[in-house]
Amino acid sequence: MSKNNENIFIEPWIDEEGWNADNFSEIETPCYVVSKSHLEKNLRILSQVEKDTGCHVLMALKGFSMFSMFPMARKYISGTEASSVNEARLGYEEFGKEVHVFSPSYTEDNIKEYLKYANHLVFNSFSQWNKFKDICHNKVSCGIRVNVEHQEVENPMYDPSSSNSHFGVTKSNFEVDNLEGIEGFHFHNLCENGADALERTLKVFEEKFGEFLPQMKWVNFGGGHHITRRDYDLNLLTKIITDFKKKYPHLEIYLEPGEAIALNAGVLIGSVVDIFSNTAVLNVSATCHMPDVLEMPYLPTILGAKTAIDGSDNVYRLVGPSCLTGDVIGKYSFSKPLVIGQKIIFLNMAIYTMVKNNTFNGVNLSDIVILDKNGKIKIIKKFGYKDFKNRLS
Ligand SMILES: *Cc1c(COP(=O)(O)O)cnc(C)c1O
């Protein structure tokens, strides 16, 4: 659900193609640059999972909603997963194919909107199901989210199985006699996990809820599968899904990764604006342009820099342009002293960034740029005063 990308993630497209700050010398900052060819590489892997297992892969829009890439993405995967009316509409209008929705907060007002766009609707509780089943069950395929209460994620902020999670119906709250009209189960229990974590989760899921599977039509294995990471065990994933399908041939299986869609497919480029006492002020902000740096928190990887340790050379504390004292990205060591105007490239910034950006303190949103397959840079969105003003009144 968020990213922890120190060291494990190297941006292969930058690596392999020898890109460095010089390639972006002309570009205005701050901007996100998303590599179309790297994104396509990820999508090919996900499409292969569909082919090898017969499952369906949905793009969770929460992590990556860059709709200019949807025409390419729709060639490879089955659809989108949304958790708000706006996401559902974006998936429906810009991606097409299947739209699956999970939300813990359906209301009399929004349910009709969801029904315009969704193929699957997943309920978070039996009270939500009771309230809306009559309106929904003839129009879409309805499912219930279950909480397997099996922990695979360390940070409770991203752990749906943590003891105070409000997601999904636990075994003890499960209403065996209230399943009429429910066609599927949804669990989402992972975050940046390998296939081994899915294997363990699935085992617990089957132990707790397996007896109801004969009466279901589908199971959604949620997101958090780090499928496109270099060391992900694709063979194990294929085996897990294939075995599951052998056991329950009547079930359709869905995966809805977010991070894995655009993992390592983009960078955020900023520039050094001022330098004093080993502090470098940048025009990119932790709190506005990469909020997970503060929320998670984590130290993002910078191309050509290292995490500062005792005795490191050219150590700088990188800070953002806002007036938040805590708008601090972190301490890094560079091979040479920084100079004003120099570009700083943050890796793995296509996910959970554009979707979370804000204009706090009037900080401008970061431009969005595509690095085309032929290496050309194309600016697709520039933001300005209007975007700041339009959110206020
Ligand atoms: C966040 C989320 C996802 C995607 O998670 P990633 O960690 O980005 O793969 C999928 N499904 C649901 C219900 C989610 O909340």
mmCIF file of C-alpha atoms and ligand atoms in Angstrom:
data_model
loop_
_atom_site.group_PDB
_atom_site.id
_atom_site.type_symbol
_atom_site.label_atom_id
_atom_site.label_comp_id
_atom_site.label_asym_id
_atom_site.label_seq_id
_atom_site.Cartn_x
_atom_site.Cartn_y
_atom_site.Cartn_z
ATOM 1 C CA MET A 1 0.000 0.000 0.000
ATOM 2 C CA SER A 2 2.941 2.248 0.312
ATOM 3 C CA LYS A 3 6.566 1.969 -0.475
ATOM 4 C CA ASN A 4 9.689 1.076 1.251
ATOM 5 C CA ASN A 5 12.195 1.239 -1.475
ATOM 6 C CA GLU A 6 15.600 1.558 0.006
ATOM 7 C CA ASN A 7 18.066 -0.681 -1.759
ATOM 8 C CA ILE A 8 15.709 -3.412 -2.960
ATOM 9 C CA PHE A 9 14.479 -1.172 -5.714
ATOM 10 C CA ILE A 10 16.816 -0.085 -8.387
ATOM 11 C CA GLU A 11 15.202 1.745 -11.243
ATOM 12 C CA PRO A 12 16.055 -0.666 -14.056
ATOM 13 C CA TRP A 13 15.218 1.689 -16.893
ATOM 14 C CA ILE A 14 17.569 4.274 -15.522
ATOM 15 C CA ASP A 15 20.155 1.640 -14.775
ATOM 16 C CA GLU A 16 20.113 -0.204 -18.021
ATOM 17 C CA GLU A 17 19.790 2.732 -20.314
ATOM 18 C CA GLY A 18 22.439 4.736 -18.510
ATOM 19 C CA TRP A 19 20.138 7.639 -17.759
ATOM 20 C CA ASN A 20 21.361 10.265 -15.359
ATOM 21 C CA ALA A 21 20.547 13.832 -14.394
ATOM 22 C CA ASP A 22 22.052 15.100 -17.685
ATOM 23 C CA ASN A 23 19.279 13.434 -19.660
ATOM 24 C CA PHE A 24 16.816 15.654 -17.902
ATOM 25 C CA SER A 25 18.812 18.871 -18.123
ATOM 26 C CA GLU A 26 16.182 20.672 -20.176
ATOM 27 C CA ILE A 27 13.210 19.620 -18.123
ATOM 28 C CA GLU A 28 11.389 21.966 -15.753
ATOM 29 C CA THR A 29 11.082 20.729 -12.198
ATOM 30 C CA PRO A 30 9.461 19.438 -10.158
ATOM 31 C CA CYS A 31 8.114 16.739 -12.420
ATOM 32 C CA TYR A 32 7.296 13.078 -12.447
ATOM 33 C CA VAL A 33 8.778 11.200 -15.377
ATOM 34 C CA VAL A 34 7.102 7.883 -16.110
ATOM 35 C CA SER A 35 8.783 5.419 -18.440
ATOM 36 C CA LYS A 36 6.287 3.937 -20.849
ATOM 37 C CA SER A 37 8.537 1.011 -21.656
ATOM 38 C CA HIS A 38 9.081 0.119 -18.005
ATOM 39 C CA LEU A 39 5.374 0.321 -17.331
ATOM 40 C CA GLU A 40 4.774 -1.945 -20.291
ATOM 41 C CA LYS A 41 7.345 -4.392 -18.978
ATOM 42 C CA ASN A 42 5.402 -4.586 -15.701
ATOM 43 C CA LEU A 43 2.120 -5.017 -17.551
ATOM 44 C CA ARG A 44 3.585 -7.857 -19.622
ATOM 45 C CA ILE A 45 4.499 -9.710 -16.440
ATOM 46 C CA LEU A 46 0.970 -9.244 -15.085
ATOM 47 C CA SER A 47 -0.549 -10.311 -18.379
ATOM 48 C CA GLN A 48 1.599 -13.448 -18.302
ATOM 49 C CA VAL A 49 0.212 -14.241 -14.835
ATOM 50 C CA GLU A 50 -3.285 -14.043 -16.321
ATOM 51 C CA LYS A 51 -2.298 -16.349 -19.178
ATOM 52 C CA ASP A 52 -0.454 -18.869 -17.027
ATOM 53 C CA THR A 53 -3.135 -19.166 -14.356
ATOM 54 C CA GLY A 54 -6.435 -18.065 -15.859
ATOM 55 C CA CYS A 55 -6.848 -15.437 -13.148
ATOM 56 C CA HIS A 56 -7.813 -11.810 -13.794
ATOM 57 C CA VAL A 57 -5.546 -8.916 -12.862
ATOM 58 C CA LEU A 58 -7.098 -5.565 -11.974
ATOM 59 C CA MET A 59 -5.230 -2.313 -11.556
ATOM 60 C CA ALA A 60 -5.894 -0.859 -8.081
ATOM 61 C CA LEU A 61 -6.349 2.822 -8.842
ATOM 62 C CA LYS A 62 -5.453 3.900 -5.333
ATOM 63 C CA GLY A 63 -1.744 3.590 -6.070
ATOM 64 C CA PHE A 64 -1.613 4.642 -9.713
ATOM 65 C CA SER A 65 -4.337 6.461 -11.625
ATOM 66 C CA MET A 66 -2.342 7.842 -14.544
ATOM 67 C CA PHE A 67 -5.137 7.583 -17.071
ATOM 68 C CA SER A 68 -3.022 8.610 -20.059
ATOM 69 C CA MET A 69 -1.464 5.154 -19.685
ATOM 70 C CA PHE A 70 -4.784 3.294 -19.525
ATOM 71 C CA PRO A 71 -5.040 2.696 -23.297
ATOM 72 C CA MET A 72 -1.788 0.751 -23.072
ATOM 73 C CA ALA A 73 -2.671 -0.986 -19.800
ATOM 74 C CA ARG A 74 -6.049 -2.216 -21.008
ATOM 75 C CA LYS A 75 -4.305 -4.317 -23.662
ATOM 76 C CA TYR A 76 -2.628 -6.352 -20.945
ATOM 77 C CA ILE A 77 -4.911 -6.669 -17.908
ATOM 78 C CA SER A 78 -8.605 -7.196 -17.166
ATOM 79 C CA GLY A 79 -9.743 -3.966 -15.550
ATOM 80 C CA THR A 80 -9.567 -1.680 -12.554
ATOM 81 C CA GLU A 81 -10.285 -1.785 -8.838
ATOM 82 C CA ALA A 82 -11.804 1.303 -7.239
ATOM 83 C CA SER A 83 -12.644 2.382 -3.710
ATOM 84 C CA SER A 84 -14.479 5.616 -4.400
ATOM 85 C CA VAL A 85 -17.063 6.839 -6.898
ATOM 86 C CA ASN A 86 -14.429 8.971 -8.591
ATOM 87 C CA GLU A 87 -12.060 6.056 -9.034
ATOM 88 C CA ALA A 88 -14.882 3.826 -10.286
ATOM 89 C CA ARG A 89 -15.862 6.447 -12.831
ATOM 90 C CA LEU A 90 -12.272 6.952 -13.972
ATOM 91 C CA GLY A 91 -11.900 3.198 -14.426
ATOM 92 C CA TYR A 92 -15.186 2.956 -16.294
ATOM 93 C CA GLU A 93 -14.645 5.942 -18.568
ATOM 94 C CA GLU A 94 -10.916 5.808 -19.220
ATOM 95 C CA PHE A 95 -9.946 2.149 -18.832
ATOM 96 C CA GLY A 96 -13.107 0.277 -19.725
ATOM 97 C CA LYS A 97 -13.228 -3.496 -19.254
ATOM 98 C CA GLU A 98 -14.145 -4.643 -15.717
ATOM 99 C CA VAL A 99 -14.641 -2.279 -12.781
ATOM 100 C CA HIS A 100 -14.515 -3.840 -9.325
ATOM 101 C CA VAL A 101 -15.324 -1.829 -6.239
ATOM 102 C CA PHE A 102 -14.549 -2.293 -2.595
ATOM 103 C CA SER A 103 -15.655 0.398 -0.197
ATOM 104 C CA PRO A 104 -16.367 0.406 3.534
ATOM 105 C CA SER A 105 -18.766 3.306 3.130
ATOM 106 C CA TYR A 106 -21.639 2.842 0.706
ATOM 107 C CA THR A 107 -24.445 5.322 1.298
ATOM 108 C CA GLU A 108 -27.941 5.912 -0.071
ATOM 109 C CA ASP A 109 -26.403 8.684 -2.143
ATOM 110 C CA ASN A 110 -23.332 7.048 -3.586
ATOM 111 C CA ILE A 111 -24.616 3.514 -4.131
ATOM 112 C CA LYS A 112 -26.512 4.529 -7.269
ATOM 113 C CA GLU A 113 -23.360 6.118 -8.655
ATOM 114 C CA TYR A 114 -21.371 2.974 -7.987
ATOM 115 C CA LEU A 115 -24.002 0.907 -9.741
ATOM 116 C CA LYS A 116 -23.492 2.940 -12.912
ATOM 117 C CA TYR A 117 -19.879 1.877 -13.149
ATOM 118 C CA ALA A 118 -19.269 -1.359 -11.252
ATOM 119 C CA ASN A 119 -19.322 -5.007 -12.298
ATOM 120 C CA HIS A 120 -18.432 -6.270 -8.826
ATOM 121 C CA LEU A 121 -19.312 -4.601 -5.535
ATOM 122 C CA VAL A 122 -17.633 -5.789 -2.361
ATOM 123 C CA PHE A 123 -19.157 -5.048 1.048
ATOM 124 C CA ASN A 124 -17.108 -4.510 4.172
ATOM 125 C CA SER A 125 -19.711 -5.657 6.700
ATOM 126 C CA PHE A 126 -22.991 -7.521 6.912
ATOM 127 C CA SER A 127 -24.752 -4.343 8.007
ATOM 128 C CA GLN A 128 -23.705 -2.660 4.735
ATOM 129 C CA TRP A 129 -24.792 -5.792 2.877
ATOM 130 C CA ASN A 130 -28.190 -5.844 4.605
ATOM 131 C CA LYS A 131 -28.740 -2.204 3.825
ATOM 132 C CA PHE A 132 -27.981 -2.404 0.115
ATOM 133 C CA LYS A 133 -28.509 -5.987 -1.005
ATOM 134 C CA ASP A 134 -31.947 -5.341 -2.475
ATOM 135 C CA ILE A 135 -30.723 -2.510 -4.691
ATOM 136 C CA CYS A 136 -27.523 -4.269 -5.704
ATOM 137 C CA HIS A 137 -27.707 -7.995 -6.067
ATOM 138 C CA ASN A 138 -29.549 -8.068 -9.392
ATOM 139 C CA LYS A 139 -27.411 -5.384 -10.970
ATOM 140 C CA VAL A 140 -23.858 -6.380 -10.054
ATOM 141 C CA SER A 141 -22.040 -9.370 -8.669
ATOM 142 C CA CYS A 142 -21.860 -8.813 -4.908
ATOM 143 C CA GLY A 143 -19.150 -10.008 -2.566
ATOM 144 C CA ILE A 144 -18.170 -9.710 1.055
ATOM 145 C CA ARG A 145 -14.717 -8.783 2.312
ATOM 146 C CA VAL A 146 -13.367 -11.108 4.950
ATOM 147 C CA ASN A 147 -10.623 -10.437 7.451
ATOM 148 C CA VAL A 148 -8.376 -13.472 7.738
ATOM 149 C CA GLU A 149 -6.735 -12.169 10.943
ATOM 150 C CA HIS A 150 -3.371 -13.441 9.804
ATOM 151 C CA GLN A 151 -0.554 -10.911 9.907
ATOM 152 C CA GLU A 152 1.965 -10.618 7.098
ATOM 153 C CA VAL A 153 2.620 -6.869 7.245
ATOM 154 C CA GLU A 154 4.772 -5.303 9.940
ATOM 155 C CA ASN A 155 3.589 -1.709 9.816
ATOM 156 C CA PRO A 156 0.080 -1.594 11.374
ATOM 157 C CA MET A 157 -0.715 1.419 9.189
ATOM 158 C CA TYR A 158 -0.738 -0.944 6.187
ATOM 159 C CA ASP A 159 -1.858 -4.164 7.836
ATOM 160 C CA PRO A 160 -5.513 -5.073 7.191
ATOM 161 C CA SER A 161 -5.138 -7.911 9.717
ATOM 162 C CA SER A 162 -3.933 -5.683 12.545
ATOM 163 C CA SER A 163 -6.052 -5.956 15.669
ATOM 164 C CA ASN A 164 -7.671 -2.561 15.182
ATOM 165 C CA SER A 165 -8.303 -2.903 11.455
ATOM 166 C CA HIS A 166 -11.803 -2.016 10.330
ATOM 167 C CA PHE A 167 -11.552 -4.029 7.123
ATOM 168 C CA GLY A 168 -13.485 -7.170 6.432
ATOM 169 C CA VAL A 169 -15.694 -9.521 8.410
ATOM 170 C CA THR A 170 -13.827 -11.708 10.872
ATOM 171 C CA LYS A 171 -14.700 -15.350 11.344
ATOM 172 C CA SER A 172 -16.432 -14.582 14.650
ATOM 173 C CA ASN A 173 -18.596 -11.885 13.020
ATOM 174 C CA PHE A 174 -19.385 -13.983 9.973
ATOM 175 C CA GLU A 175 -23.106 -14.475 9.329
ATOM 176 C CA VAL A 176 -23.423 -17.948 7.883
ATOM 177 C CA ASP A 177 -27.140 -17.500 7.238
ATOM 178 C CA ASN A 178 -26.796 -14.195 5.447
ATOM 179 C CA LEU A 179 -25.033 -15.279 2.279
ATOM 180 C CA GLU A 180 -27.948 -15.444 -0.116
ATOM 181 C CA GLY A 181 -27.062 -13.167 -3.023
ATOM 182 C CA ILE A 182 -23.375 -13.085 -2.176
ATOM 183 C CA GLU A 183 -21.331 -14.484 -5.047
ATOM 184 C CA GLY A 184 -17.783 -13.865 -3.975
ATOM 185 C CA PHE A 185 -15.226 -13.392 -1.236
ATOM 186 C CA HIS A 186 -12.627 -10.654 -1.120
ATOM 187 C CA PHE A 187 -9.596 -10.589 1.096
ATOM 188 C CA HIS A 188 -6.818 -8.019 1.018
ATOM 189 C CA ASN A 189 -4.124 -8.888 3.486
ATOM 190 C CA LEU A 190 -0.786 -7.967 1.955
ATOM 191 C CA CYS A 191 1.474 -4.989 1.336
ATOM 192 C CA GLU A 192 4.703 -5.232 -0.650
ATOM 193 C CA ASN A 193 4.676 -8.976 -0.026
ATOM 194 C CA GLY A 194 6.047 -11.993 -1.856
ATOM 195 C CA ALA A 195 4.119 -15.033 -3.064
ATOM 196 C CA ASP A 196 5.041 -16.892 0.137
ATOM 197 C CA ALA A 197 2.895 -14.451 2.125
ATOM 198 C CA LEU A 198 -0.018 -15.101 -0.229
ATOM 199 C CA GLU A 199 0.456 -18.843 0.233
ATOM 200 C CA ARG A 200 0.226 -18.524 4.022
ATOM 201 C CA THR A 201 -2.724 -16.115 3.819
ATOM 202 C CA LEU A 202 -4.615 -18.350 1.430
ATOM 203 C CA LYS A 203 -4.166 -21.321 3.735
ATOM 204 C CA VAL A 204 -5.729 -19.395 6.634
ATOM 205 C CA PHE A 205 -8.466 -18.069 4.350
ATOM 206 C CA GLU A 206 -9.359 -21.613 3.311
ATOM 207 C CA GLU A 207 -9.324 -22.905 6.881
ATOM 208 C CA LYS A 208 -11.677 -20.138 7.992
ATOM 209 C CA PHE A 209 -13.932 -19.621 5.001
ATOM 210 C CA GLY A 210 -13.306 -22.598 2.698
ATOM 211 C CA GLU A 211 -16.557 -24.334 3.593
ATOM 212 C CA PHE A 212 -18.499 -21.569 1.813
ATOM 213 C CA LEU A 213 -16.481 -21.660 -1.398
ATOM 214 C CA PRO A 214 -18.671 -24.240 -3.174
ATOM 215 C CA GLN A 215 -21.507 -21.699 -3.182
ATOM 216 C CA MET A 216 -19.343 -18.797 -4.457
ATOM 217 C CA LYS A 217 -18.490 -17.758 -8.005
ATOM 218 C CA TRP A 218 -15.281 -15.846 -7.389
ATOM 219 C CA VAL A 219 -12.557 -14.969 -4.912
ATOM 220 C CA ASN A 220 -10.601 -11.740 -5.014
ATOM 221 C CA PHE A 221 -7.102 -12.096 -3.494
ATOM 222 C CA GLY A 222 -6.773 -8.299 -3.055
ATOM 223 C CA GLY A 223 -3.570 -6.327 -3.594
ATOM 224 C CA GLY A 224 -0.167 -6.037 -1.969
ATOM 225 C CA HIS A 225 1.396 -8.630 -4.279
ATOM 226 C CA HIS A 226 4.783 -7.256 -5.319
ATOM 227 C CA ILE A 227 4.591 -9.243 -8.530
ATOM 228 C CA THR A 228 6.831 -7.045 -10.674
ATOM 229 C CA ARG A 229 9.659 -6.809 -8.178
ATOM 230 C CA ARG A 230 12.864 -8.433 -9.376
ATOM 231 C CA ASP A 231 12.989 -11.092 -6.680
ATOM 232 C CA TYR A 232 9.261 -11.966 -6.687
ATOM 233 C CA ASP A 233 8.641 -15.684 -7.036
ATOM 234 C CA LEU A 234 6.403 -15.787 -10.098
ATOM 235 C CA ASN A 235 6.532 -19.588 -10.278
ATOM 236 C CA LEU A 236 5.188 -19.867 -6.762
ATOM 237 C CA LEU A 237 2.378 -17.404 -7.538
ATOM 238 C CA THR A 238 1.463 -19.435 -10.627
ATOM 239 C CA LYS A 239 1.468 -22.630 -8.607
ATOM 240 C CA ILE A 240 -0.672 -21.158 -5.813
ATOM 241 C CA ILE A 241 -3.350 -19.944 -8.213
ATOM 242 C CA THR A 242 -3.255 -23.035 -10.416
ATOM 243 C CA ASP A 243 -3.577 -25.351 -7.402
ATOM 244 C CA PHE A 244 -6.418 -23.266 -6.007
ATOM 245 C CA LYS A 245 -8.217 -23.382 -9.335
ATOM 246 C CA LYS A 246 -7.761 -27.148 -9.535
ATOM 247 C CA LYS A 247 -9.410 -27.468 -6.150
ATOM 248 C CA TYR A 248 -12.213 -25.041 -6.970
ATOM 249 C CA PRO A 249 -12.614 -25.116 -10.772
ATOM 250 C CA HIS A 250 -15.880 -23.175 -10.601
ATOM 251 C CA LEU A 251 -14.225 -20.067 -9.097
ATOM 252 C CA GLU A 252 -12.863 -17.053 -10.965
ATOM 253 C CA ILE A 253 -9.794 -15.584 -9.275
ATOM 254 C CA TYR A 254 -8.957 -11.882 -9.186
ATOM 255 C CA LEU A 255 -5.788 -10.108 -8.110
ATOM 256 C CA GLU A 256 -5.781 -6.350 -7.689
ATOM 257 C CA PRO A 257 -2.229 -5.060 -7.315
ATOM 258 C CA GLY A 258 -1.556 -1.337 -7.074
ATOM 259 C CA GLU A 259 2.164 -0.905 -6.506
ATOM 260 C CA ALA A 260 3.122 -3.752 -8.829
ATOM 261 C CA ILE A 261 1.519 -1.989 -11.790
ATOM 262 C CA ALA A 262 3.952 0.899 -11.865
ATOM 263 C CA LEU A 263 6.711 -0.325 -9.571
ATOM 264 C CA ASN A 264 9.962 1.406 -10.530
ATOM 265 C CA ALA A 265 8.304 2.892 -13.592
ATOM 266 C CA GLY A 266 8.776 6.530 -12.684
ATOM 267 C CA VAL A 267 10.934 9.121 -10.969
ATOM 268 C CA LEU A 268 10.351 12.476 -9.344
ATOM 269 C CA ILE A 269 12.841 15.131 -10.393
ATOM 270 C CA GLY A 270 13.501 18.210 -8.336
ATOM 271 C CA SER A 271 16.186 20.873 -8.277
ATOM 272 C CA VAL A 272 18.456 22.326 -5.621
ATOM 273 C CA VAL A 273 17.380 25.874 -4.812
ATOM 274 C CA ASP A 274 19.611 26.843 -1.894
ATOM 275 C CA ILE A 275 22.449 25.381 0.113
ATOM 276 C CA PHE A 276 23.592 26.341 3.617
ATOM 277 C CA SER A 277 25.255 24.459 6.469
ATOM 278 C CA ASN A 278 24.802 21.108 4.774
ATOM 279 C CA THR A 279 21.142 21.686 4.185
ATOM 280 C CA ALA A 280 19.918 21.703 0.596
ATOM 281 C CA VAL A 281 16.534 23.289 -0.024
ATOM 282 C CA LEU A 282 14.795 21.680 -2.990
ATOM 283 C CA ASN A 283 11.740 22.643 -5.009
ATOM 284 C CA VAL A 284 10.182 19.240 -4.293
ATOM 285 C CA SER A 285 8.408 18.670 -1.032
ATOM 286 C CA ALA A 286 8.119 15.559 1.099
ATOM 287 C CA THR A 287 4.732 16.593 2.365
ATOM 288 C CA CYS A 288 3.272 17.677 -1.012
ATOM 289 C CA HIS A 289 4.918 15.463 -3.626
ATOM 290 C CA MET A 290 5.888 12.286 -1.778
ATOM 291 C CA PRO A 291 3.785 12.256 1.394
ATOM 292 C CA ASP A 292 4.567 8.603 2.163
ATOM 293 C CA VAL A 293 8.094 9.710 3.022
ATOM 294 C CA LEU A 294 6.538 11.289 6.125
ATOM 295 C CA GLU A 295 3.538 9.020 6.594
ATOM 296 C CA MET A 296 5.195 5.667 6.362
ATOM 297 C CA PRO A 297 7.914 6.966 6.972
ATOM 298 C CA TYR A 298 10.749 5.934 4.660
ATOM 299 C CA LEU A 299 13.869 7.285 3.014
ATOM 300 C CA PRO A 300 13.460 7.419 -0.764
ATOM 301 C CA THR A 301 16.319 6.344 -2.996
ATOM 302 C CA ILE A 302 18.098 9.072 -4.954
ATOM 303 C CA LEU A 303 19.967 8.304 -8.144
ATOM 304 C CA GLY A 304 23.709 8.623 -7.481
ATOM 305 C CA ALA A 305 23.370 9.226 -3.734
ATOM 306 C CA LYS A 306 23.692 7.061 -0.653
ATOM 307 C CA THR A 307 22.122 7.122 2.753
ATOM 308 C CA ALA A 308 24.402 9.236 4.938
ATOM 309 C CA ILE A 309 26.245 7.376 7.665
ATOM 310 C CA ASP A 310 28.945 8.551 10.072
ATOM 311 C CA GLY A 311 31.977 9.618 8.088
ATOM 312 C CA SER A 312 30.170 9.948 4.730
ATOM 313 C CA ASP A 313 31.335 12.690 2.359
ATOM 314 C CA ASN A 314 29.219 15.522 1.005
ATOM 315 C CA VAL A 315 26.355 14.940 3.357
ATOM 316 C CA TYR A 316 23.252 17.054 2.908
ATOM 317 C CA ARG A 317 19.911 17.161 4.607
ATOM 318 C CA LEU A 318 17.375 17.600 1.820
ATOM 319 C CA VAL A 319 14.350 19.699 2.671
ATOM 320 C CA GLY A 320 11.277 20.859 0.787
ATOM 321 C CA PRO A 321 10.063 24.358 -0.060
ATOM 322 C CA SER A 322 7.084 24.468 2.325
ATOM 323 C CA CYS A 323 7.040 26.152 5.739
ATOM 324 C CA LEU A 324 6.601 22.881 7.571
ATOM 325 C CA THR A 325 9.677 22.317 9.725
ATOM 326 C CA GLY A 326 9.199 18.606 9.174
ATOM 327 C CA ASP A 327 9.231 18.895 5.384
ATOM 328 C CA VAL A 328 12.467 16.929 5.416
ATOM 329 C CA ILE A 329 13.223 14.191 2.902
ATOM 330 C CA GLY A 330 16.323 12.859 4.627
ATOM 331 C CA LYS A 331 20.094 12.880 4.877
ATOM 332 C CA TYR A 332 22.139 11.711 1.923
ATOM 333 C CA SER A 333 25.753 11.487 0.884
ATOM 334 C CA PHE A 334 26.646 12.557 -2.658
ATOM 335 C CA SER A 335 29.794 11.827 -4.663
ATOM 336 C CA LYS A 336 30.424 15.543 -5.211
ATOM 337 C CA PRO A 337 29.298 18.704 -3.416
ATOM 338 C CA LEU A 338 25.825 19.766 -4.556
ATOM 339 C CA VAL A 339 25.439 22.953 -6.557
ATOM 340 C CA ILE A 340 22.448 25.242 -6.871
ATOM 341 C CA GLY A 341 20.325 24.333 -9.886
ATOM 342 C CA GLN A 342 21.424 20.689 -9.838
ATOM 343 C CA LYS A 343 18.699 18.116 -10.445
ATOM 344 C CA ILE A 344 17.915 15.451 -7.880
ATOM 345 C CA ILE A 345 16.216 12.266 -9.088
ATOM 346 C CA PHE A 346 14.064 10.307 -6.655
ATOM 347 C CA LEU A 347 13.445 6.709 -7.714
ATOM 348 C CA ASN A 348 10.240 4.668 -7.686
ATOM 349 C CA MET A 349 7.928 7.671 -7.567
ATOM 350 C CA ALA A 350 5.132 6.738 -9.968
ATOM 351 C CA ILE A 351 3.131 4.998 -7.248
ATOM 352 C CA TYR A 352 1.282 6.539 -4.294
ATOM 353 C CA THR A 353 2.499 10.001 -5.283
ATOM 354 C CA MET A 354 0.417 11.630 -8.044
ATOM 355 C CA VAL A 355 -2.687 10.153 -6.394
ATOM 356 C CA LYS A 356 -1.782 11.650 -3.014
ATOM 357 C CA ASN A 357 -0.372 15.032 -3.973
ATOM 358 C CA ASN A 358 -1.664 18.197 -2.418
ATOM 359 C CA THR A 359 -1.124 21.936 -2.708
ATOM 360 C CA PHE A 360 -0.388 22.583 0.959
ATOM 361 C CA ASN A 361 1.165 25.986 1.470
ATOM 362 C CA GLY A 362 0.455 26.794 -2.172
ATOM 363 C CA VAL A 363 3.269 24.513 -3.285
ATOM 364 C CA ASN A 364 2.723 23.811 -6.968
ATOM 365 C CA LEU A 365 1.763 20.299 -8.018
ATOM 366 C CA SER A 366 4.512 18.481 -9.856
ATOM 367 C CA ASP A 367 4.269 18.262 -13.678
ATOM 368 C CA ILE A 368 3.676 14.883 -15.295
ATOM 369 C CA VAL A 369 5.969 13.763 -18.074
ATOM 370 C CA ILE A 370 6.148 10.590 -20.135
ATOM 371 C CA LEU A 371 9.396 9.098 -21.301
ATOM 372 C CA ASP A 372 8.348 7.537 -24.575
ATOM 373 C CA LYS A 373 9.558 4.206 -25.879
ATOM 374 C CA ASN A 374 11.906 5.996 -28.268
ATOM 375 C CA GLY A 375 13.465 7.958 -25.398
ATOM 376 C CA LYS A 376 11.596 11.188 -26.120
ATOM 377 C CA ILE A 377 10.279 13.276 -23.282
ATOM 378 C CA LYS A 378 6.663 14.404 -23.523
ATOM 379 C CA ILE A 379 5.104 16.785 -21.009
ATOM 380 C CA ILE A 380 1.496 15.695 -20.577
ATOM 381 C CA LYS A 381 0.383 17.858 -17.689
ATOM 382 C CA LYS A 382 1.543 21.117 -16.212
ATOM 383 C CA PHE A 383 -0.042 22.505 -13.082
ATOM 384 C CA GLY A 384 -0.326 26.065 -11.895
ATOM 385 C CA TYR A 385 -2.153 28.654 -9.856
ATOM 386 C CA LYS A 386 -5.575 27.527 -11.083
ATOM 387 C CA ASP A 387 -5.122 24.033 -9.680
ATOM 388 C CA PHE A 388 -4.271 25.519 -6.298
ATOM 389 C CA LYS A 389 -7.141 28.019 -6.390
ATOM 390 C CA ASN A 390 -9.779 25.588 -7.666
ATOM 391 C CA ARG A 391 -9.523 23.498 -4.546
ATOM 392 C CA LEU A 392 -10.321 26.485 -2.371
ATOM 393 C CA SER A 393 -13.041 29.058 -2.262
HETATM 394 C C1 LIG B 1 -4.622 -0.634 -1.538
HETATM 395 C C2 LIG B 1 -5.448 -1.711 -2.049
HETATM 396 C C3 LIG B 1 -5.008 -2.476 -3.144
HETATM 397 C C4 LIG B 1 -3.652 -2.284 -3.777
HETATM 398 O O1 LIG B 1 -2.620 -2.484 -2.864
HETATM 399 P P1 LIG B 1 -1.087 -2.433 -3.297
HETATM 400 O O2 LIG B 1 -0.368 -2.607 -2.002
HETATM 401 O O3 LIG B 1 -0.827 -1.094 -3.902
HETATM 402 O O4 LIG B 1 -0.841 -3.537 -4.257
HETATM 403 C C5 LIG B 1 -5.864 -3.439 -3.629
HETATM 404 N N1 LIG B 1 -7.073 -3.672 -3.063
HETATM 405 C C6 LIG B 1 -7.526 -2.943 -2.018
HETATM 406 C C7 LIG B 1 -8.867 -3.225 -1.469
HETATM 407 C C8 LIG B 1 -6.726 -1.948 -1.480
HETATM 408 O O5 LIG B 1 -7.168 -1.244 -0.433
#
